[in-house]
Amino acid sequence: MSINDILAAWHNLLTWLSALTLGQIWARIYNPPNARNLIVAAAIIGPEVPKYVKRFKAWRESRRVVSFKWTLPDAAKDGWKGEVIENPSLSSHDKHPELLPSGPGLRGVEFLTCYDPSTGYHLDTIPLLSADQVAAQLESAERAAPAWAKTTFSQRQMLLRSLKAWVLKDMDGICRVACRDTGKTKVDAVFGEILTTLAKIDWLLKHGEGVLAPSKRPGNLLMAHKVSKVHYQPLGLCLALVSWNYSFHNLISPILAALFAGNTIVVKCSEQVAWSSRYFMDGIKACIKACGMDEHAVELVVCLPEIADTLARNPRVKHITFIGSEPVGRKVSAAAAEIMVPTCIELGGKDPAFLLPSADVKEWSSHLMRGVYQSAGQNCIGIELVMVPRTLYPSLVSMLQPRVKALRVGTDVGSLFSCMPINKLENIVASAEKQGAEVLAGGKRYHHPEYPEGSYFEPTLVGNVTFDMDIANTELFAPVMSVVPYDSVDEAIAWLNKSRFGLGAGVYGNDKAECRRVADALECGMVSINDFGVFYLNQAAPFGGFKASGHGRFGGEEGLRSLCNPKVIVEDRIFGYIRTRIPAPVDFPLPDATVYWGFLRGLVHLAYGPSLWTQAKGLLGLIKASINYKAVETI
C-alpha cells in the first residue's frame, strides 16, 4: 500500500466521520465499516501500538509495591530492659570486657559499644571495619554502578514505592529503633525521621523523572540551526558521611537521591548510631533485593575516623555528601579537593527566630518551644536564638518561663546523644549568667530518677542575652533557648549577618512587607516566615547553608541534579540537511586580513548588535567581505 493510498484512506475516514449524525454513529457502532477501512486503520495505528504497550508496562511497573518482612530487634520492643553500663561510652568494652562478643575470627578486631543514651542500656558491641574491609565495600558498590545506571525510572519508582510502604507499615518500629539509639522521643522521631523521609520519597516519585529528563536550552542567531539539550547522567559511586541526630532520615535521604539519579552509594554512619544504622541499612537492602535489584548498590561503613578519612580520598568516589560538624567538614572538603570530586557540605548553624515589633508573642510561643526543644535541641535547623524587641521581652519570657519549667525530661524532651557535651553546656550557661544574662530555667545536667546513666540536660531558658556573649555565638546543639532583646531591627540584622553561621532562620510578624525585608536581608540559606523549619519539609526546595554552615544543596532539583554529570549534547535541528559550514573568508589557510577581519566584524554586529540598524550593517559587512574574498580568489 502506497503513501497515497494511506492518505486517501485517511481522507475518506475523516469525510465519513464528519458526515455522520449521532444516530448514524450509534448505528455504526453495531455496524462497523467494511474490512478495507479496518485494515487501513490498523496499518496506521499498528506501528504505534508497541510504543504504547511499552509505556503501559513501564507505568504498571512503576506503580508496583513489593512487600518484605523485616523483624524488629528485641531492644526496640516494649518492656525491653538491657544491661546498664556505668558511664557509658563508645569504648565501654575496654573497661567492661564482658560486653565483648565471643566467637571465632574476632582476635585483633576493634569494637564499638552501642548503647541507649537515654537509659545507659547496652545494645550491642559490634566489630569495626578495617581499612581493607572498607575498600572492599567501596569496590562492591562500584561494581554495581554500571548495571544500576541502566535501571529504568519505572524500576527506581517501584523501589521508592516499596520503601514508602515499608516506612508506613513499620513506622512504629522505625521510630522505636531511632529513639533507642539516639535518646529522642517518639514524637520527635515522627517529625524528624518519618515525615521528612516520606516527603522526599513523594517528591522524587512525582517530580524526579521530570527533573532528570533531558532539558532543552535556548540558542541564539548563530545557533539557530542547532538544538541544545542537557542530559543528566549518573556519576557512578557516591559517598555520604552522615551525622547521628536523625539516624534513619540522614541515612536514607542520600540513598534515595543517589539511587534515583542512577548512582550507587556507600554511607558512612556516625559511630554514635551504628546499631540503628545497621538495622535500617539491612532493611533497605532487603527491599532492594525483594524488588529484584542489586542490593550491593548500597553499602554501609562503620569505622573509626582515621579510616573514614581514607574514604573521602578514594578515587572510586565521584561525589561526597557530608552532614556534621564544621571541623570535620573542612577535612572532608580538603580530601575531596585531592580527588577533584564535587561535594555537598551541610554543617551547623545558630538559627535565629526573629520576632519583629508587629509579632504577637503569644501566637508564636509554641513555635519557639517546638523549634528549640525538638530532639533536645540536637537539630541543625533548630532555633538557638530568639531575637525579640526589648518592649516585647517581658511578656515573652513571662510566657515561656513556666512552659519551659513544665517540660518533662524523658517524656517531652529526650536525652542528648552522649554525656560528652554536658560540662561544656554548663560552663557556657554559667558564663552567660556571670556576664549579666538571666538563667530563667534549667542550665544543668538532669539526673533522671529511673535512668541515672542517661545523658540528660535540663530544658534551659536564658534571658537578657547580648550579642557579645559566647552563648550567642556558639552552636550549642542542646535544649537551650537564648533570648536576645534588641532595640533596632536593622541593628539585629547587622549582628546576625556578622555571624560565622548562615544555615536557616525564621522571621515572625504581622507586617508582611517588613517580614519580607528582613528575610531578604538575612545572610543564610533558608528562611521561614511565620513558621519553623518548613523549608526542609518541602523537599522540592534546596536545603543548605552559607558561610561556615556549608555549601552545596541537597533536596529539590538542585540537589538531585548535583548527583549527575550535566552533559550537553548539541545537534542539527534538521538533521542531515542543514549543517554548519565554515565560511570561506575564515577558512584555513586564512585569506587577506582585510577580508577575514571585515567578515568577523560583520558577523559580530549581525549576531549581537544592539539595534536593527547595527545588525543590518553587520549583514552588509558579511556580504562585502564575501565579495572581496571572491575577488581576491579570482586574482
Tab-separated table of C-alpha atoms in Angstrom, residues 11-298:
chain	number	residue	atom	x	y	z
A	11	HIS	CA	-9.381	11.433	3.845
A	12	ASN	CA	-12.254	9.004	3.304
A	13	LEU	CA	-12.336	8.147	7.017
A	14	LEU	CA	-12.455	11.802	8.089
A	15	THR	CA	-15.105	12.621	5.468
A	16	TRP	CA	-17.162	9.694	6.624
A	17	LEU	CA	-16.880	10.733	10.316
A	18	SER	CA	-17.773	14.386	9.647
A	19	ALA	CA	-20.922	13.389	7.749
A	20	LEU	CA	-22.321	11.126	10.463
A	21	THR	CA	-25.154	12.157	12.756
A	22	LEU	CA	-25.352	10.872	16.343
A	23	GLY	CA	-27.863	8.280	15.237
A	24	GLN	CA	-25.592	7.128	12.466
A	25	ILE	CA	-22.623	6.947	14.834
A	26	TRP	CA	-24.690	4.756	17.163
A	27	ALA	CA	-25.679	2.593	14.252
A	28	ARG	CA	-22.097	2.337	13.059
A	29	ILE	CA	-21.016	1.002	16.461
A	30	TYR	CA	-23.150	-2.045	15.776
A	31	ASN	CA	-22.455	-1.977	12.038
A	32	PRO	CA	-18.720	-1.235	11.764
A	33	PRO	CA	-17.129	-0.052	8.493
A	34	ASN	CA	-16.012	-2.523	5.924
A	35	ALA	CA	-12.925	-4.668	6.236
A	36	ARG	CA	-10.844	-2.469	3.918
A	37	ASN	CA	-11.180	0.572	6.183
A	38	LEU	CA	-10.380	-1.544	9.209
A	39	ILE	CA	-7.224	-2.786	7.518
A	40	VAL	CA	-6.200	0.790	6.681
A	41	ALA	CA	-6.855	1.946	10.251
A	42	ALA	CA	-4.822	-0.983	11.606
A	43	ALA	CA	-1.974	-0.121	9.233
A	44	ILE	CA	-1.918	3.421	10.550
A	45	ILE	CA	-2.354	2.672	14.243
A	46	GLY	CA	-0.422	-0.619	14.312
A	47	PRO	CA	3.128	0.784	14.346
A	48	GLU	CA	2.251	2.911	17.399
A	49	VAL	CA	0.893	0.009	19.442
A	50	PRO	CA	4.257	-1.376	20.683
A	51	LYS	CA	5.233	2.079	21.924
A	52	TYR	CA	2.035	2.442	23.970
A	53	VAL	CA	2.301	-1.137	25.233
A	54	LYS	CA	5.849	-0.380	26.418
A	55	ARG	CA	4.663	2.785	28.154
A	56	PHE	CA	1.834	0.913	29.823
A	57	LYS	CA	4.190	-1.804	31.084
A	58	ALA	CA	6.598	0.822	32.453
A	59	TRP	CA	3.713	2.648	34.146
A	60	ARG	CA	2.443	-0.583	35.662
A	61	GLU	CA	5.926	-1.469	36.896
A	62	SER	CA	6.401	1.989	38.408
A	63	ARG	CA	3.171	1.558	40.405
A	64	ARG	CA	4.167	-1.833	41.772
A	65	VAL	CA	4.777	-2.169	45.512
A	66	VAL	CA	6.924	-5.055	46.694
A	67	SER	CA	6.421	-6.126	50.288
A	68	PHE	CA	9.018	-7.742	52.518
A	69	LYS	CA	9.288	-8.577	56.192
A	70	TRP	CA	11.865	-7.029	58.448
A	71	THR	CA	11.949	-8.075	62.085
A	72	LEU	CA	12.117	-5.508	64.868
A	73	PRO	CA	15.131	-6.079	67.150
A	74	ASP	CA	14.365	-7.091	70.731
A	75	ALA	CA	15.924	-3.908	72.106
A	76	ALA	CA	13.261	-1.826	70.345
A	77	LYS	CA	10.316	-3.787	71.721
A	78	ASP	CA	8.030	-2.736	74.559
A	79	GLY	CA	9.270	-3.577	78.021
A	80	TRP	CA	12.817	-4.424	76.963
A	81	LYS	CA	15.487	-3.669	79.541
A	82	GLY	CA	19.161	-4.071	78.868
A	83	GLU	CA	22.239	-4.243	80.987
A	84	VAL	CA	23.061	-0.795	82.373
A	85	ILE	CA	26.560	0.448	81.553
A	86	GLU	CA	28.168	2.720	84.130
A	87	ASN	CA	29.323	5.963	82.477
A	88	PRO	CA	28.553	4.561	79.011
A	89	SER	CA	30.721	5.431	76.045
A	90	LEU	CA	31.656	4.011	72.659
A	91	SER	CA	34.675	2.344	74.265
A	92	SER	CA	32.933	0.921	77.341
A	93	HIS	CA	34.009	-2.583	76.275
A	94	ASP	CA	37.593	-1.635	77.184
A	95	LYS	CA	36.567	-1.230	80.842
A	96	HIS	CA	33.963	-3.987	80.754
A	97	PRO	CA	35.319	-6.919	78.689
A	98	GLU	CA	32.132	-8.849	79.378
A	99	LEU	CA	30.443	-6.596	76.814
A	100	LEU	CA	32.595	-8.041	74.031
A	101	PRO	CA	31.136	-10.732	71.776
A	102	SER	CA	32.763	-14.117	71.657
A	103	GLY	CA	33.420	-16.287	68.666
A	104	PRO	CA	35.998	-17.234	66.056
A	105	GLY	CA	37.666	-14.642	63.861
A	106	LEU	CA	37.392	-11.760	66.345
A	107	ARG	CA	41.024	-11.652	67.509
A	108	GLY	CA	42.683	-8.350	66.627
A	109	VAL	CA	39.352	-6.748	65.679
A	110	GLU	CA	38.437	-3.337	67.074
A	111	PHE	CA	34.962	-2.911	68.521
A	112	LEU	CA	32.338	-0.285	69.226
A	113	THR	CA	29.979	-0.277	72.195
A	114	CYS	CA	26.439	0.673	71.195
A	115	TYR	CA	24.201	1.969	73.985
A	116	ASP	CA	20.976	3.851	74.576
A	117	PRO	CA	21.968	7.369	75.717
A	118	SER	CA	18.628	7.889	77.476
A	119	THR	CA	18.972	4.841	79.740
A	120	GLY	CA	22.559	3.653	79.558
A	121	TYR	CA	21.353	0.248	78.356
A	122	HIS	CA	23.825	-1.840	76.407
A	123	LEU	CA	22.532	-2.507	72.871
A	124	ASP	CA	25.384	-4.371	71.230
A	125	THR	CA	29.134	-4.435	70.789
A	126	ILE	CA	29.906	-4.557	67.096
A	127	PRO	CA	33.134	-5.009	65.132
A	128	LEU	CA	34.531	-2.019	63.288
A	129	LEU	CA	35.603	-2.392	59.680
A	130	SER	CA	39.293	-2.412	58.836
A	131	ALA	CA	40.767	-0.334	56.024
A	132	ASP	CA	40.735	-3.400	53.743
A	133	GLN	CA	37.084	-4.120	54.539
A	134	VAL	CA	36.126	-0.511	53.835
A	135	ALA	CA	37.922	-0.675	50.495
A	136	ALA	CA	36.005	-3.882	49.715
A	137	GLN	CA	32.693	-2.128	50.467
A	138	LEU	CA	33.597	0.649	48.045
A	139	GLU	CA	34.626	-1.842	45.390
A	140	SER	CA	31.367	-3.757	45.807
A	141	ALA	CA	29.241	-0.635	45.321
A	142	GLU	CA	31.382	0.484	42.375
A	143	ARG	CA	30.925	-2.867	40.640
A	144	ALA	CA	27.163	-2.455	40.954
A	145	ALA	CA	27.225	1.045	39.408
A	146	PRO	CA	27.142	0.258	35.646
A	147	ALA	CA	24.127	-2.043	35.948
A	148	TRP	CA	22.335	0.336	38.307
A	149	ALA	CA	22.832	3.228	35.888
A	150	LYS	CA	20.892	1.208	33.296
A	151	THR	CA	17.853	0.691	35.541
A	152	THR	CA	14.752	2.488	34.315
A	153	PHE	CA	12.871	5.225	36.126
A	154	SER	CA	9.952	2.833	36.474
A	155	GLN	CA	12.188	0.358	38.319
A	156	ARG	CA	13.506	3.085	40.598
A	157	GLN	CA	9.962	4.310	41.245
A	158	MET	CA	8.935	0.767	42.144
A	159	LEU	CA	11.746	0.676	44.689
A	160	LEU	CA	10.722	4.033	46.163
A	161	ARG	CA	7.079	2.958	46.461
A	162	SER	CA	8.196	-0.232	48.197
A	163	LEU	CA	10.374	1.717	50.634
A	164	LYS	CA	7.483	4.090	51.278
A	165	ALA	CA	5.193	1.152	52.021
A	166	TRP	CA	7.806	-0.162	54.470
A	167	VAL	CA	8.056	3.197	56.260
A	168	LEU	CA	4.268	3.464	56.546
A	169	LYS	CA	3.847	-0.129	57.667
A	170	ASP	CA	6.746	-0.227	60.144
A	171	MET	CA	6.671	3.425	61.233
A	172	ASP	CA	6.334	2.469	64.885
A	173	GLY	CA	9.292	0.093	64.694
A	174	ILE	CA	11.476	2.567	62.805
A	175	CYS	CA	10.731	5.223	65.423
A	176	ARG	CA	11.464	2.800	68.264
A	177	VAL	CA	14.843	1.883	66.784
A	178	ALA	CA	15.745	5.549	66.189
A	179	CYS	CA	14.678	6.522	69.715
A	180	ARG	CA	16.615	3.665	71.293
A	181	ASP	CA	19.861	4.692	69.595
A	182	THR	CA	19.572	8.497	69.850
A	183	GLY	CA	17.542	9.094	73.004
A	184	LYS	CA	14.897	11.174	71.216
A	185	THR	CA	11.180	10.881	71.895
A	186	LYS	CA	8.774	9.148	69.509
A	187	VAL	CA	7.114	12.486	68.723
A	188	ASP	CA	10.472	13.900	67.658
A	189	ALA	CA	11.168	10.749	65.653
A	190	VAL	CA	7.952	11.141	63.672
A	191	PHE	CA	8.727	14.793	62.898
A	192	GLY	CA	12.379	14.306	62.000
A	193	GLU	CA	12.623	10.733	60.741
A	194	ILE	CA	9.273	9.823	59.179
A	195	LEU	CA	7.622	12.984	57.801
A	196	THR	CA	10.783	14.245	56.124
A	197	THR	CA	11.572	10.849	54.587
A	198	LEU	CA	8.074	10.421	53.187
A	199	ALA	CA	8.191	13.981	51.828
A	200	LYS	CA	11.410	13.173	49.967
A	201	ILE	CA	10.054	9.912	48.538
A	202	ASP	CA	6.867	11.576	47.320
A	203	TRP	CA	8.750	14.440	45.688
A	204	LEU	CA	11.048	12.010	43.867
A	205	LEU	CA	8.076	9.928	42.716
A	206	LYS	CA	6.167	12.936	41.394
A	207	HIS	CA	8.946	15.104	40.039
A	208	GLY	CA	12.252	13.207	39.968
A	209	GLU	CA	11.947	11.796	36.459
A	210	GLY	CA	10.972	15.195	35.049
A	211	VAL	CA	13.922	16.890	36.780
A	212	LEU	CA	16.366	14.377	35.295
A	213	ALA	CA	14.814	14.339	31.819
A	214	PRO	CA	16.913	15.985	29.068
A	215	SER	CA	16.486	19.741	29.346
A	216	LYS	CA	16.235	21.786	26.153
A	217	ARG	CA	18.164	25.055	26.248
A	218	PRO	CA	17.617	28.174	24.135
A	219	GLY	CA	20.108	29.088	21.451
A	220	ASN	CA	20.914	32.289	19.553
A	221	LEU	CA	21.083	33.562	15.993
A	222	LEU	CA	24.371	31.838	15.248
A	223	MET	CA	22.936	28.574	16.645
A	224	ALA	CA	19.521	28.839	15.001
A	225	HIS	CA	20.079	25.611	13.096
A	226	LYS	CA	21.050	23.685	16.253
A	227	VAL	CA	19.203	22.102	19.175
A	228	SER	CA	20.962	22.077	22.566
A	229	LYS	CA	19.926	19.716	25.376
A	230	VAL	CA	21.393	18.945	28.780
A	231	HIS	CA	21.368	15.249	29.670
A	232	TYR	CA	21.741	14.334	33.346
A	233	GLN	CA	23.874	11.212	33.522
A	234	PRO	CA	24.795	9.258	36.684
A	235	LEU	CA	28.177	9.985	38.233
A	236	GLY	CA	28.785	6.441	39.465
A	237	LEU	CA	29.719	5.784	43.086
A	238	CYS	CA	28.638	8.359	45.659
A	239	LEU	CA	29.737	8.665	49.283
A	240	ALA	CA	27.696	10.073	52.160
A	241	LEU	CA	29.149	10.739	55.601
A	242	VAL	CA	26.206	11.490	57.848
A	243	SER	CA	25.559	12.646	61.404
A	244	TRP	CA	23.875	10.878	64.303
A	245	ASN	CA	20.978	13.206	65.148
A	246	TYR	CA	18.481	11.638	62.694
A	247	SER	CA	19.749	8.105	62.343
A	248	PHE	CA	17.059	6.960	59.874
A	249	HIS	CA	16.495	10.043	57.750
A	250	ASN	CA	20.140	11.076	57.481
A	251	LEU	CA	20.924	7.548	56.267
A	252	ILE	CA	18.082	7.012	53.811
A	253	SER	CA	17.850	10.533	52.360
A	254	PRO	CA	21.158	10.468	50.422
A	255	ILE	CA	20.422	6.856	49.440
A	256	LEU	CA	17.064	7.822	47.905
A	257	ALA	CA	18.579	10.657	45.894
A	258	ALA	CA	21.647	8.728	44.734
A	259	LEU	CA	19.730	5.626	43.633
A	260	PHE	CA	17.054	7.630	41.841
A	261	ALA	CA	19.731	9.577	39.953
A	262	GLY	CA	21.208	6.258	38.782
A	263	ASN	CA	24.164	6.098	41.167
A	264	THR	CA	25.287	3.587	43.757
A	265	ILE	CA	26.240	4.810	47.223
A	266	VAL	CA	28.303	3.986	50.283
A	267	VAL	CA	27.140	5.558	53.553
A	268	LYS	CA	29.495	6.060	56.464
A	269	CYS	CA	27.297	6.438	59.541
A	270	SER	CA	28.230	8.078	62.819
A	271	GLU	CA	29.640	5.656	65.358
A	272	GLN	CA	27.046	7.001	67.820
A	273	VAL	CA	24.211	5.377	65.849
A	274	ALA	CA	25.907	2.323	64.370
A	275	TRP	CA	23.332	-0.026	65.928
A	276	SER	CA	20.288	1.610	64.332
A	277	SER	CA	22.125	2.367	61.080
A	278	ARG	CA	22.898	-1.314	60.565
A	279	TYR	CA	19.248	-2.203	61.154
A	280	PHE	CA	17.982	0.466	58.736
A	281	MET	CA	20.549	-0.369	56.049
A	282	ASP	CA	19.734	-4.064	56.220
A	283	GLY	CA	16.048	-3.163	55.754
A	284	ILE	CA	16.859	-1.022	52.711
A	285	LYS	CA	18.975	-3.828	51.242
A	286	ALA	CA	16.172	-6.321	51.831
A	287	CYS	CA	13.773	-4.047	49.952
A	288	ILE	CA	16.171	-3.665	47.006
A	289	LYS	CA	16.660	-7.431	46.856
A	290	ALA	CA	12.889	-8.057	47.034
A	291	CYS	CA	12.491	-5.731	44.039
A	292	GLY	CA	14.838	-7.966	42.037
A	293	MET	CA	17.667	-5.431	42.007
A	294	ASP	CA	21.281	-5.494	43.162
A	295	GLU	CA	21.450	-4.961	46.931
A	296	HIS	CA	25.134	-4.008	46.631
A	297	ALA	CA	24.035	-0.699	45.115
A	298	VAL	CA	24.060	0.481	48.748
